[in-house]
C-alpha cells in the first residue's frame, strides 16, 4: 500500500491506493466519537467566547445588547482548528480529506466550531434574514469534498448577500444617512437624546434598586406610615445630578416615576436577575433545590424556590428564584408547580443535573419528592437537618412529664408580661430585659428564654414581688405574680433551668452551623460528632450538677421537691434521649453514605481496608460516576497525608482546583461537587419567608404576584444585583424593547 500527499483547492488530501479495493460511494461521516464530542462540548461551553458558534446559537445575536453586538462584530468570526477528516474514494482509490486552516483566508465570512466540527456562515448566523440556508446557521457544513462548490453557491444567494450587507452597515451610518447631511444631523441628535434618556433612566433604576433592597415603599398607597419614600429618594438623587433634576422639572410626557413605569422596570429587573441565575445554574455541573411553603398576610399559600449550585468561581450559591402562589398546599399542586419551573431552568438534556431536593420533612413534602423523582431520577430527597434538630429536642423533652411541665412554666413568664403593658413597664424598670416567647418550631426561642431567666432570676423574683405587693394590679395578676415568684425559687425548677442552661449552648451552636449555606455532608458529620461529645460530657457531669443543686437547696422548701437521685435520673434520661434521637436522625443512610468516602479522619483506616460497600452504594445513587476511576483516585487520596488535614468538601475541592488537579482527580471532584451541592437545610427558603412578611404587610397586601417576586428578588439577592455586570444597561435594553413609544431609548 502506498501513500501520496497532494494539495487540493482548499484542503490537504492523503490518497491511499489499494489494488484490491473496489469502487465505493463517498463516505461523509466525520471521524469523531460521541464521547469525545461530549467532553469537548462541556469544555467549550465552560470557555465559551462571545463570537463562538455555540455562544451565538445559545444566545442569539438579536437578543444581545447593543454593546455586545458591536463587540461581536469587532471580534469577527471564530476560526478554530477543526479535527475534521473525510474518507472518499474515486475510481478505485481511497483518500482522506483533512481540514486546512488556509481555507479561512479565502472567505472572510467563513467560521468554524470545534465542538460540532463544522463550518458556518458568520453573517447569516448573526442576522438570519428570511430564506437563510439552515445548514450554514444550525447544523453546519462538514462535506469537505464539495465545500468549495457549496461556498460559491451560498455566496450567490440573496439571503447571504443581505446578511453580509447588514453586518457591514451595523454600527455605521445607514445609506440614507450617508447621502443626506440632514439625516446625519438628526441621527446624531437622536443618539444624544437617547444617551441622556438612558442616563436618567439608569438613575431611576438605582432608586428602585435601593427601595427594593431595603424593602421600602415605592408609592404612597403601599405604606401609609412612610409616604413618598421613592419620590423623596428620586428628588435627593436629582439634587446631586443636574441632568435628572432638569428632566424632572421640564418633562411632561415621561418622567419615569409613575406606577406603570415602576412596575415595568421591576419586571425587567426580575427578568435580568433570573436570566443570570438560570445561566449560572445551567453552566454548573449539578443543581439542587430547596423548597418550603407558608401563608402570607392575605392567607395566600406561597412556595419559596431556592436553587443551590456551584458557580464558575467554585463558590457555593443559594439563589432565590421565585415565590410561587398555590391554590392548595397538596402534593399534586406543589409538584406540578415545581416541575413547570424546573422545565424552564433545566432543558430536557440536562435533567440528570438535578441531584437533590430539600424539604422540611412534612408529610405533604414527602409526597412531592416522589413525584419530582419520577421525572428527575437523580433528585434524592433531603430532610432539612435544622428541622430534624428541632424534632430531636422535641422528642427528648416532650416525653418526660417533669421536663414538659418545666417548659410549660417557662413559657408562662413571657405570656404574663405580654398581656399587660403595666407589667411590662415594671419588667423594664426592674430587669431592663424583655423575655422572648418560647416556641416549639424553632428551639432558638427556647434557649433565649432559658438564658434570660437563668441570668436574671433574682431580678425576675424582685419584679414579680413588686407586682404582687402593688395595689395597681387586679387580683388575678397579683395571684399569678406570686405563683411565678415561688416558681423561680422552687428547687426542681432551678435544677432543670441549670440543666438546660448547660445543654442549650451546644444545641444553639449546632443549629447555627446547620443554617450556614456553606455546610456540607462532611462538615455536618464532624459537627454532629462534636455535638454528641458535648452532650456526653454534660451527661458525665450530672452528678456534680445534682450535688451543686442540692447544696443550694438548704433553705426552707415552699413545696415538696424531687430527690437528688430523681433529678439525676431525669437528667440522664434527657441526655440519653438527645443522644439516641441524634444518632437515629443524623445517621448517613442511602445516598448520604457517600460522604464517608471523603471523611478525612477515616482516610488512614480506608488505606488498609477500602470501603467497597460504601462505594457500591454511592455508584448506585449517582450513576454519573465512573466506578473504576473513582476507586483508583480514592485509593491514591487515602495514601497521601496531605489530604487528611482538609476540613469539609469545600476545602478539599479548593485544594484540587488550586493545584490544577481537575483532570487527575476528575471523578473525585465530581463526587465533591455532588456532596457540596446537596442542601442539608432549607434555611435559605425560610429566610425568604421573612422577606415575604416584611414586603407583603397588612398595608401592602394588594400587590400583584409579579411585583411581589420582583421586590423579593431585589431584597434577597441585593448582593447579586450589584455584582451583575452592566445590570442597569441590561434592564434598559429590556425596557426599551417593550413598546414602540420607547424609541427614545434605542440608538439609531
XYZ file of C-alpha atoms in Angstrom:
748
model
C 0.000 0.000 0.000
C 1.453 3.345 -0.991
C 0.800 6.903 0.279
C 0.891 10.040 -1.861
C 0.299 13.605 -0.485
C -1.010 16.360 -2.727
C -2.686 19.767 -2.336
C -6.332 20.253 -3.350
C -8.072 23.619 -3.825
C -8.955 24.096 -0.160
C -7.682 21.029 1.681
C -4.746 18.650 2.010
C -5.538 15.207 0.628
C -3.883 11.950 1.564
C -4.557 9.459 -1.235
C -4.456 5.793 -0.388
C -4.172 3.409 -3.339
C -5.225 -0.201 -2.998
C -5.162 -2.795 -5.824
C -7.859 -4.964 -4.287
C -10.275 -2.165 -3.309
C -13.441 -1.801 -5.404
C -15.209 1.484 -6.212
C -17.240 2.646 -3.235
C -19.605 5.527 -2.682
C -18.467 8.685 -0.938
C -18.211 8.448 2.862
C -19.052 11.714 4.552
C -19.087 10.675 8.215
C -16.824 12.752 10.429
C -14.370 10.635 12.440
C -15.174 11.952 15.904
C -16.715 9.747 18.571
C -19.714 10.843 20.580
C -17.806 10.693 23.887
C -15.061 12.939 22.510
C -17.649 15.400 21.232
C -19.453 15.460 24.562
C -16.327 16.110 26.627
C -15.127 18.773 24.199
C -18.548 20.412 24.218
C -18.537 20.681 28.027
C -15.063 22.178 27.975
C -16.031 24.524 25.136
C -19.161 25.748 26.901
C -17.105 26.475 30.001
C -14.603 28.525 27.986
C -17.192 29.913 25.565
C -16.192 33.028 23.624
C -18.702 35.684 22.672
C -18.151 35.187 18.944
C -18.086 31.385 19.042
C -20.690 29.411 17.131
C -22.020 27.723 20.290
C -22.388 31.076 22.057
C -24.245 32.662 19.121
C -26.568 29.647 18.844
C -27.330 29.600 22.557
C -27.627 33.369 22.975
C -28.828 34.760 19.608
C -27.304 37.950 18.274
C -30.723 39.663 18.071
C -31.301 39.320 21.846
C -27.976 40.835 22.878
C -27.333 44.403 23.936
C -26.023 46.992 21.503
C -22.585 46.962 23.121
C -22.376 43.188 22.927
C -23.332 43.280 19.250
C -20.613 45.812 18.486
C -18.059 43.718 20.365
C -19.009 40.566 18.440
C -18.659 42.418 15.119
C -15.193 43.628 16.145
C -14.155 40.094 17.114
C -15.289 38.699 13.775
C -15.884 35.018 13.035
C -14.378 32.392 15.335
C -11.892 30.245 13.383
C -10.568 27.334 15.439
C -8.582 24.397 14.097
C -11.109 21.682 13.275
C -10.408 17.986 13.736
C -12.299 17.273 10.543
C -11.488 14.401 8.207
C -13.454 12.703 5.450
C -12.872 9.386 3.743
C -13.574 9.404 -0.002
C -12.890 7.190 -2.968
C -12.635 7.794 -6.682
C -12.035 5.222 -9.415
C -10.757 2.527 -7.136
C -8.558 4.664 -4.934
C -9.316 5.801 -1.391
C -8.094 9.014 0.093
C -8.644 11.132 3.196
C -9.544 14.799 3.101
C -8.409 16.808 6.140
C -9.065 20.329 7.328
C -6.649 23.099 6.370
C -6.616 26.473 8.141
C -5.822 28.166 4.816
C -9.481 27.822 3.835
C -10.422 30.557 6.313
C -8.293 33.080 4.435
C -10.175 32.634 1.173
C -13.595 33.641 2.560
C -13.963 36.323 5.221
C -17.445 35.154 6.227
C -16.433 31.544 6.968
C -16.440 30.470 10.629
C -15.833 27.172 12.372
C -16.867 25.320 15.505
C -14.519 22.906 17.251
C -17.426 21.220 19.072
C -19.594 20.232 16.096
C -16.507 20.266 13.809
C -18.320 22.053 11.017
C -18.261 25.288 9.017
C -20.804 28.118 9.398
C -21.618 31.460 7.789
C -20.900 34.225 10.285
C -23.218 36.964 8.822
C -26.096 34.518 8.297
C -25.754 33.205 11.865
C -25.953 36.773 13.209
C -28.884 38.205 11.246
C -30.715 35.185 9.742
C -32.833 37.129 7.242
C -35.744 35.262 5.578
C -34.540 32.499 3.272
C -31.250 31.907 5.088
C -29.986 28.376 4.456
C -30.316 26.286 7.638
C -27.095 24.200 7.283
C -24.973 27.356 7.430
C -26.555 28.524 10.720
C -27.647 25.477 12.729
C -26.138 22.115 11.752
C -23.037 23.308 9.919
C -21.347 22.003 6.766
C -18.914 19.050 7.002
C -18.725 17.894 3.382
C -15.093 18.666 2.540
C -15.257 17.326 -0.988
C -17.974 19.717 -2.138
C -17.231 22.541 0.272
C -15.859 24.860 -2.386
C -18.946 24.428 -4.566
C -21.293 24.928 -1.614
C -19.449 28.070 -0.581
C -19.724 29.560 -4.071
C -23.411 28.692 -4.257
C -24.069 30.168 -0.799
C -22.168 33.361 -1.618
C -24.506 33.940 -4.552
C -27.703 33.556 -2.537
C -29.870 36.618 -1.826
C -30.117 35.882 1.896
C -26.332 35.714 2.309
C -25.817 38.983 0.453
C -28.481 40.643 2.610
C -26.950 39.334 5.850
C -23.434 40.329 4.783
C -24.618 43.847 3.905
C -26.405 44.215 7.260
C -23.235 43.154 9.067
C -21.161 45.703 7.189
C -23.590 48.539 7.901
C -24.177 47.572 11.542
C -22.917 50.315 13.838
C -22.349 52.647 10.905
C -24.472 55.270 9.261
C -27.205 53.919 7.034
C -27.127 54.563 3.298
C -29.758 57.256 3.643
C -27.719 58.965 6.355
C -24.573 58.847 4.263
C -26.447 60.529 1.401
C -28.341 63.082 3.461
C -26.495 65.544 5.700
C -29.740 66.488 7.447
C -30.428 62.870 8.249
C -26.960 62.522 9.791
C -27.545 65.576 11.976
C -30.939 64.221 13.060
C -29.419 60.842 13.838
C -26.683 62.439 15.932
C -29.218 64.479 17.880
C -31.378 61.405 18.387
C -28.437 59.411 19.764
C -27.515 62.279 22.083
C -31.077 62.322 23.372
C -31.024 58.550 23.818
C -27.782 58.821 25.821
C -29.390 61.440 28.044
C -32.602 59.403 28.486
C -30.650 56.273 29.340
C -28.672 58.199 31.953
C -31.915 59.456 33.529
C -33.496 56.002 33.449
C -30.347 54.498 34.997
C -30.659 56.876 37.956
C -34.322 55.917 38.392
C -33.317 52.243 38.283
C -30.794 52.918 41.060
C -33.603 54.392 43.181
C -35.827 51.370 42.530
C -32.954 49.034 43.428
C -32.341 50.878 46.696
C -36.013 50.786 47.700
C -36.263 47.116 46.758
C -33.075 46.129 48.599
C -34.277 47.717 51.843
C -37.961 46.820 51.346
C -39.132 50.442 51.249
C -42.416 51.559 49.716
C -42.280 52.636 46.077
C -45.523 54.605 46.095
C -47.718 56.285 48.690
C -50.542 53.744 48.577
C -48.172 50.967 49.620
C -47.322 52.382 53.038
C -49.331 54.969 54.940
C -46.650 55.458 57.575
C -43.838 56.134 55.052
C -45.331 58.162 52.173
C -43.391 59.214 49.099
C -40.211 57.344 50.004
C -39.420 56.586 46.378
C -40.174 60.107 45.137
C -38.161 61.579 48.014
C -35.204 59.387 47.054
C -35.507 60.455 43.403
C -35.519 64.126 44.494
C -32.424 63.500 46.617
C -30.574 61.946 43.663
C -31.764 64.800 41.430
C -30.215 67.331 43.814
C -26.855 65.681 43.072
C -27.457 65.104 39.352
C -28.221 68.164 37.211
C -29.440 66.128 34.207
C -32.020 64.274 36.284
C -33.105 67.492 38.028
C -33.678 69.266 34.710
C -35.645 66.261 33.420
C -37.959 66.167 36.458
C -38.610 69.897 36.207
C -39.314 70.036 32.467
C -40.612 66.579 31.454
C -44.299 66.435 30.555
C -44.800 63.014 28.934
C -42.275 60.651 30.511
C -40.896 61.375 33.987
C -40.132 57.770 34.961
C -41.692 57.968 38.424
C -45.190 56.705 37.619
C -46.540 53.438 38.986
C -46.675 51.928 35.486
C -43.001 52.655 34.796
C -42.034 51.319 38.236
C -43.834 48.035 37.608
C -42.300 47.655 34.142
C -38.825 48.400 35.499
C -39.359 45.856 38.280
C -40.395 43.247 35.685
C -37.264 43.968 33.641
C -35.015 43.796 36.709
C -36.585 40.494 37.781
C -36.059 39.113 34.274
C -32.373 40.160 34.191
C -31.603 38.589 37.587
C -33.459 35.385 36.763
C -31.659 35.022 33.435
C -28.346 35.444 35.256
C -29.274 32.799 37.849
C -30.522 30.345 35.216
C -27.379 30.861 33.133
C -25.169 30.104 36.144
C -27.296 27.108 37.148
C -27.181 25.628 33.648
C -23.394 26.063 33.440
C -22.948 24.314 36.795
C -22.261 20.586 36.841
C -25.115 19.850 39.242
C -28.128 21.585 40.750
C -30.232 21.193 43.890
C -33.459 22.834 45.006
C -34.717 23.937 48.420
C -38.466 24.289 48.803
C -40.733 25.381 51.640
C -44.260 26.775 51.850
C -46.061 29.277 54.064
C -49.110 31.554 54.056
C -48.718 35.311 53.604
C -50.709 38.075 55.289
C -53.569 37.546 52.801
C -53.663 33.786 53.650
C -52.332 33.038 50.143
C -50.130 29.932 50.164
C -46.658 30.832 48.849
C -43.994 28.315 47.825
C -40.390 29.546 48.023
C -37.997 28.012 45.477
C -34.221 28.345 46.028
C -31.523 26.978 43.675
C -28.215 25.680 45.039
C -25.238 25.281 42.686
C -21.508 25.964 42.300
C -20.670 28.987 40.143
C -17.750 29.453 37.755
C -15.527 30.613 40.645
C -16.180 27.364 42.583
C -18.290 29.225 45.163
C -21.476 27.734 46.598
C -24.529 29.792 45.649
C -28.028 29.595 47.077
C -30.123 31.838 44.832
C -33.752 32.751 45.388
C -35.732 32.065 42.226
C -39.420 32.665 42.854
C -42.355 32.811 45.250
C -44.963 30.549 43.649
C -48.645 31.109 44.586
C -50.620 27.915 45.229
C -54.364 27.390 45.347
C -53.878 24.455 47.722
C -50.842 23.046 49.545
C -51.287 19.490 48.282
C -48.566 17.234 46.936
C -50.024 17.355 43.414
C -50.232 21.154 43.231
C -46.737 21.657 44.698
C -45.171 19.031 42.421
C -46.903 20.469 39.331
C -45.667 23.990 40.119
C -42.106 22.763 40.717
C -41.999 20.714 37.518
C -43.137 23.735 35.494
C -40.316 25.882 36.916
C -37.700 23.146 36.607
C -38.688 22.648 32.972
C -37.692 26.273 32.320
C -34.484 26.096 34.362
C -33.227 22.730 33.105
C -33.682 21.763 29.429
C -34.626 18.206 28.534
C -30.995 17.156 28.031
C -29.952 18.469 31.489
C -32.441 16.610 33.690
C -29.669 14.497 35.201
C -28.151 17.673 36.714
C -30.808 17.842 39.432
C -29.247 15.674 42.134
C -31.095 16.701 45.281
C -34.317 18.231 46.625
C -34.555 19.567 50.187
C -37.778 19.982 52.185
C -38.759 20.355 55.844
C -39.954 16.767 56.196
C -43.697 17.417 56.318
C -45.851 14.540 55.097
C -47.048 16.505 52.059
C -43.440 17.196 51.063
C -42.603 13.507 51.160
C -45.289 13.022 48.530
C -43.809 15.864 46.475
C -40.306 14.407 46.431
C -41.573 11.120 44.965
C -43.387 12.922 42.132
C -40.292 15.016 41.345
C -38.038 11.949 41.390
C -40.269 10.246 38.830
C -39.245 12.972 36.353
C -35.719 13.661 37.695
C -34.362 10.231 38.790
C -31.167 11.599 40.374
C -33.021 14.106 42.611
C -32.578 12.457 46.017
C -34.643 13.650 48.984
C -33.031 15.560 51.878
C -34.920 16.189 55.102
C -33.771 19.594 56.432
C -31.251 18.902 59.204
C -32.125 22.092 61.114
C -35.728 20.907 61.202
C -34.560 17.475 62.362
C -32.653 19.086 65.244
C -35.919 20.706 66.348
C -37.570 17.289 66.238
C -34.709 15.777 68.256
C -35.184 18.330 71.043
C -38.977 17.965 70.977
C -38.749 14.202 71.243
C -36.152 14.432 74.025
C -38.215 16.803 76.183
C -41.885 16.195 75.437
C -41.893 12.545 76.556
C -40.788 13.275 80.155
C -43.640 14.779 82.236
C -41.439 16.823 84.592
C -39.458 18.330 81.728
C -42.626 19.055 79.756
C -44.005 20.874 82.811
C -40.783 22.871 83.129
C -41.020 24.248 79.571
C -44.708 24.983 80.040
C -43.878 27.044 83.142
C -41.007 28.722 81.276
C -43.372 29.876 78.537
C -45.679 31.375 81.149
C -43.220 34.139 82.056
C -43.360 35.803 78.626
C -47.144 35.317 78.429
C -47.600 37.021 81.796
C -45.823 40.200 80.723
C -47.142 40.289 77.141
C -50.780 40.535 78.360
C -50.300 43.711 80.388
C -48.444 46.932 79.483
C -48.297 47.797 83.188
C -46.497 44.529 83.954
C -44.155 45.121 81.037
C -43.357 48.564 82.416
C -42.366 47.006 85.753
C -40.220 44.451 83.882
C -38.413 47.233 82.012
C -37.707 49.143 85.247
C -36.593 46.219 87.433
C -34.988 43.742 84.983
C -34.345 46.037 81.981
C -34.674 42.994 79.727
C -37.613 41.564 77.778
C -38.468 37.868 77.877
C -38.613 36.111 74.481
C -41.581 33.902 73.712
C -40.930 30.178 73.742
C -41.851 28.158 70.694
C -41.931 24.538 69.582
C -40.921 25.238 65.995
C -37.564 26.960 66.491
C -35.585 25.908 69.557
C -33.611 29.127 69.416
C -36.530 30.802 71.228
C -36.436 28.173 73.978
C -32.731 28.743 74.524
C -33.110 32.531 74.645
C -35.845 32.192 77.280
C -33.649 29.845 79.333
C -30.640 32.192 79.147
C -32.703 35.228 80.151
C -34.448 33.551 83.103
C -31.250 31.914 84.367
C -29.120 35.065 84.180
C -31.816 37.395 85.572
C -33.580 35.047 88.022
C -33.063 37.252 91.084
C -34.203 40.338 89.196
C -37.310 38.493 87.979
C -38.139 37.460 91.541
C -37.990 41.106 92.627
C -40.103 42.068 89.602
C -42.847 39.543 90.464
C -42.741 40.554 94.130
C -43.153 44.203 93.091
C -46.262 43.320 91.114
C -47.571 41.117 93.940
C -47.141 43.806 96.584
C -48.541 46.626 94.430
C -52.092 47.934 94.655
C -52.165 48.883 90.949
C -52.966 45.393 89.667
C -56.042 43.203 89.685
C -56.264 40.134 91.952
C -55.643 37.627 89.152
C -52.406 39.366 88.141
C -51.278 39.594 91.777
C -52.001 35.898 92.314
C -50.085 34.888 89.150
C -47.128 37.099 90.086
C -46.900 35.441 93.493
C -47.013 31.993 91.903
C -44.217 32.876 89.449
C -42.074 34.267 92.283
C -42.471 30.984 94.155
C -41.720 29.021 90.975
C -38.389 30.820 90.484
C -37.356 29.713 93.992
C -38.505 26.131 93.503
C -35.672 23.576 93.660
C -36.981 21.442 90.800
C -37.397 24.456 88.510
C -33.915 25.741 89.370
C -32.382 22.323 88.683
C -33.970 21.965 85.252
C -33.102 25.582 84.477
C -29.445 24.846 85.281
C -29.547 21.570 83.325
C -30.840 23.129 80.106
C -28.631 26.190 80.598
C -25.737 23.711 80.218
C -27.310 21.844 77.274
C -28.695 24.675 75.142
C -25.362 26.302 74.107
C -24.425 23.068 72.317
C -27.855 22.940 70.639
C -27.550 26.568 69.528
C -24.042 26.007 68.152
C -25.164 23.043 66.059
C -28.330 24.896 64.994
C -26.215 27.835 63.773
C -23.900 25.543 61.802
C -26.845 23.772 60.175
C -28.174 27.091 58.841
C -24.891 28.012 57.133
C -25.149 27.790 53.332
C -21.548 26.512 53.083
C -22.326 23.485 55.255
C -21.807 20.157 53.504
C -22.104 16.486 54.378
C -18.537 16.224 55.689
C -18.837 19.283 57.925
C -22.208 18.101 59.218
C -20.705 14.749 60.118
C -17.968 16.450 62.135
C -20.424 18.924 63.731
C -22.787 16.157 64.827
C -19.933 14.128 66.296
C -18.801 17.198 68.269
C -22.388 17.787 69.445
C -22.674 14.203 70.657
C -19.361 14.518 72.523
C -20.534 17.732 74.216
C -23.832 16.184 75.307
C -21.918 13.141 76.566
C -19.682 15.410 78.665
C -22.775 17.078 80.109
C -24.192 13.637 80.909
C -20.990 12.608 82.645
C -21.034 15.743 84.805
C -24.621 15.317 86.007
C -23.566 14.007 89.404
C -21.707 17.206 90.237
C -24.621 19.259 88.894
C -27.029 17.430 91.212
C -24.690 17.914 94.199
C -24.431 21.621 93.442
C -28.210 21.919 93.205
C -28.713 20.018 96.471
C -26.176 22.200 98.269
C -28.029 25.331 97.250
C -31.354 23.988 98.499
C -30.723 24.129 102.259
C -33.306 26.886 102.708
C -36.866 26.093 103.730
C -38.747 24.472 100.866
C -42.007 26.034 99.744
C -43.273 22.705 98.441
C -42.071 19.162 98.203
C -39.172 18.761 95.723
C -37.762 15.757 93.933
C -34.853 13.924 95.478
C -31.314 14.308 94.066
C -31.464 10.744 92.705
C -34.632 11.523 90.780
C -33.040 14.710 89.446
C -30.040 12.742 88.217
C -32.237 10.026 86.716
C -34.385 12.513 84.755
C -31.341 14.490 83.599
C -29.681 11.263 82.433
C -32.863 10.319 80.591
C -32.884 13.711 78.832
C -29.240 13.369 77.708
C -29.768 9.771 76.594
C -32.840 10.788 74.589
C -30.919 13.596 72.852
C -28.026 11.262 72.026
C -30.314 8.468 70.839
C -32.502 10.620 68.597
C -29.430 12.422 67.223
C -27.815 9.125 66.256
C -31.045 7.935 64.654
C -31.981 11.077 62.720
C -28.483 12.149 61.676
C -27.193 8.746 60.593
C -25.983 8.716 56.983
C -28.003 6.201 55.011
C -28.875 5.674 51.354
C -27.131 8.255 49.121
C -25.768 10.239 52.108
C -23.350 7.436 52.945
C -21.217 8.656 50.022
C -19.896 11.422 52.317
C -17.930 8.895 54.372
C -15.722 8.159 51.338
C -14.129 11.607 51.738
C -14.132 11.861 55.527
C -10.546 12.920 56.294
C -10.287 11.325 59.735
C -11.011 7.905 58.194
C -8.503 8.070 55.333
C -5.888 6.099 57.249
C -8.435 3.400 58.059
C -9.570 3.231 54.423
C -5.964 2.981 53.265
C -5.807 -0.533 54.792
C -9.431 -1.555 54.206
C -11.066 0.104 51.212
C -14.820 0.763 51.765
C -16.115 -1.359 48.897
C -19.712 -1.488 50.143
C -19.895 2.293 50.538
C -18.509 2.764 47.036
C -21.142 0.431 45.568
C -23.951 2.319 47.290
C -22.513 5.607 46.061
C -22.341 4.404 42.457
C -25.918 3.138 42.695
C -27.113 6.526 43.946
C -25.099 8.528 41.394
C -24.712 6.605 38.087
C -22.871 9.570 36.572
C -19.707 8.478 38.417
C -17.100 6.204 36.820
C -16.637 3.496 39.459
C -13.237 2.092 38.473
C -11.589 5.500 38.071
C -13.155 6.796 41.296
C -11.822 3.803 43.221
C -8.325 4.365 41.836
C -8.426 8.060 42.717
C -9.712 7.398 46.239
C -7.059 4.748 46.838
C -4.385 7.305 45.969
C -6.016 10.005 48.144
C -6.159 7.676 51.161
C -2.401 7.126 50.930
C -1.497 10.837 50.892
C -1.254 12.583 54.250
C -1.725 15.994 52.587
C -5.442 15.300 52.074
C -6.176 14.194 55.637
C -5.974 17.720 57.054
C -8.772 19.073 54.824
C -11.897 20.011 56.738
C -15.011 19.627 54.645
C -15.768 19.004 50.993
C -15.338 22.675 50.036
C -11.759 22.762 51.373
C -10.902 19.537 49.570
C -12.370 20.814 46.303
C -10.453 24.084 46.563
C -7.243 22.135 47.179
C -7.756 20.205 43.941
C -8.669 23.340 41.973
C -5.756 25.428 43.280
C -3.289 22.703 42.274
C -4.855 22.138 38.810
C -5.819 18.550 39.584
C -9.190 18.655 37.804
C -8.197 16.082 35.195
C -6.170 13.884 37.550
C -8.990 13.533 40.103
C -11.944 14.168 37.794
C -14.291 11.617 39.409
C -13.421 12.687 42.947
C -14.126 16.305 42.024
C -17.488 15.229 40.591
C -18.320 13.460 43.863
C -17.210 16.503 45.854
C -19.472 18.767 43.805
C -22.395 16.423 44.475
C -21.692 16.494 48.226
C -21.346 20.286 48.248
C -24.475 20.977 46.215
C -26.626 18.614 48.289
C -28.569 21.005 50.588
C -28.566 19.928 54.218
C -31.019 22.614 55.302
C -33.870 24.731 53.937
C -32.797 27.759 55.960
C -32.491 29.941 52.835
C -36.103 29.204 51.888
C -37.222 30.180 55.397
C -35.232 33.429 55.122
C -37.286 34.180 52.016
C -40.404 33.888 54.190
C -39.024 36.601 56.462
C -38.621 38.831 53.412
C -42.156 37.945 52.283
C -43.616 39.013 55.642
C -41.724 42.311 55.549
C -42.784 43.120 51.971
C -46.391 41.940 51.960
C -47.762 43.540 55.115
C -51.330 44.418 56.102
C -50.957 47.825 54.441
C -49.329 46.370 51.344
C -51.229 43.161 50.605
C -52.861 44.050 47.270
C -49.743 43.955 45.090
C -49.580 41.569 42.140
C -47.539 38.371 42.299
C -45.067 39.717 39.703
C -44.399 42.837 41.782
C -44.039 40.725 44.928
C -41.492 38.462 43.213
C -39.542 41.434 41.867
C -39.349 43.153 45.267
C -38.448 39.866 46.962
C -35.691 39.262 44.404
C -34.216 42.754 44.919
C -34.253 42.229 48.683
C -33.000 38.638 48.906
C -30.449 38.905 46.078
C -29.310 42.523 46.602
C -25.661 41.443 46.609
C -26.093 39.560 43.332
C -27.785 42.586 41.734
C -24.724 44.727 42.494
C -22.378 42.060 41.091
C -24.117 41.576 37.714
C -22.068 43.345 35.048
C -23.885 46.270 33.362
C -27.076 45.486 35.276
C -28.663 48.878 34.593
C -27.881 48.723 30.874
C -29.406 45.254 30.570
C -32.549 46.469 32.314
C -32.726 49.475 29.980
C -32.357 47.233 26.924
C -35.309 45.126 28.062
C -37.324 48.200 28.993
C -36.619 49.882 25.627
C -37.642 46.829 23.601
C -41.109 46.515 25.131
C -43.073 49.266 23.344
C -42.707 51.443 20.273
C -43.069 54.652 22.292
C -39.694 53.905 23.787
C -37.788 54.645 20.593
C -36.164 57.455 22.592
C -34.124 54.765 24.391
C -32.846 52.955 21.266
C -29.794 54.159 19.336
C -30.053 54.657 15.596
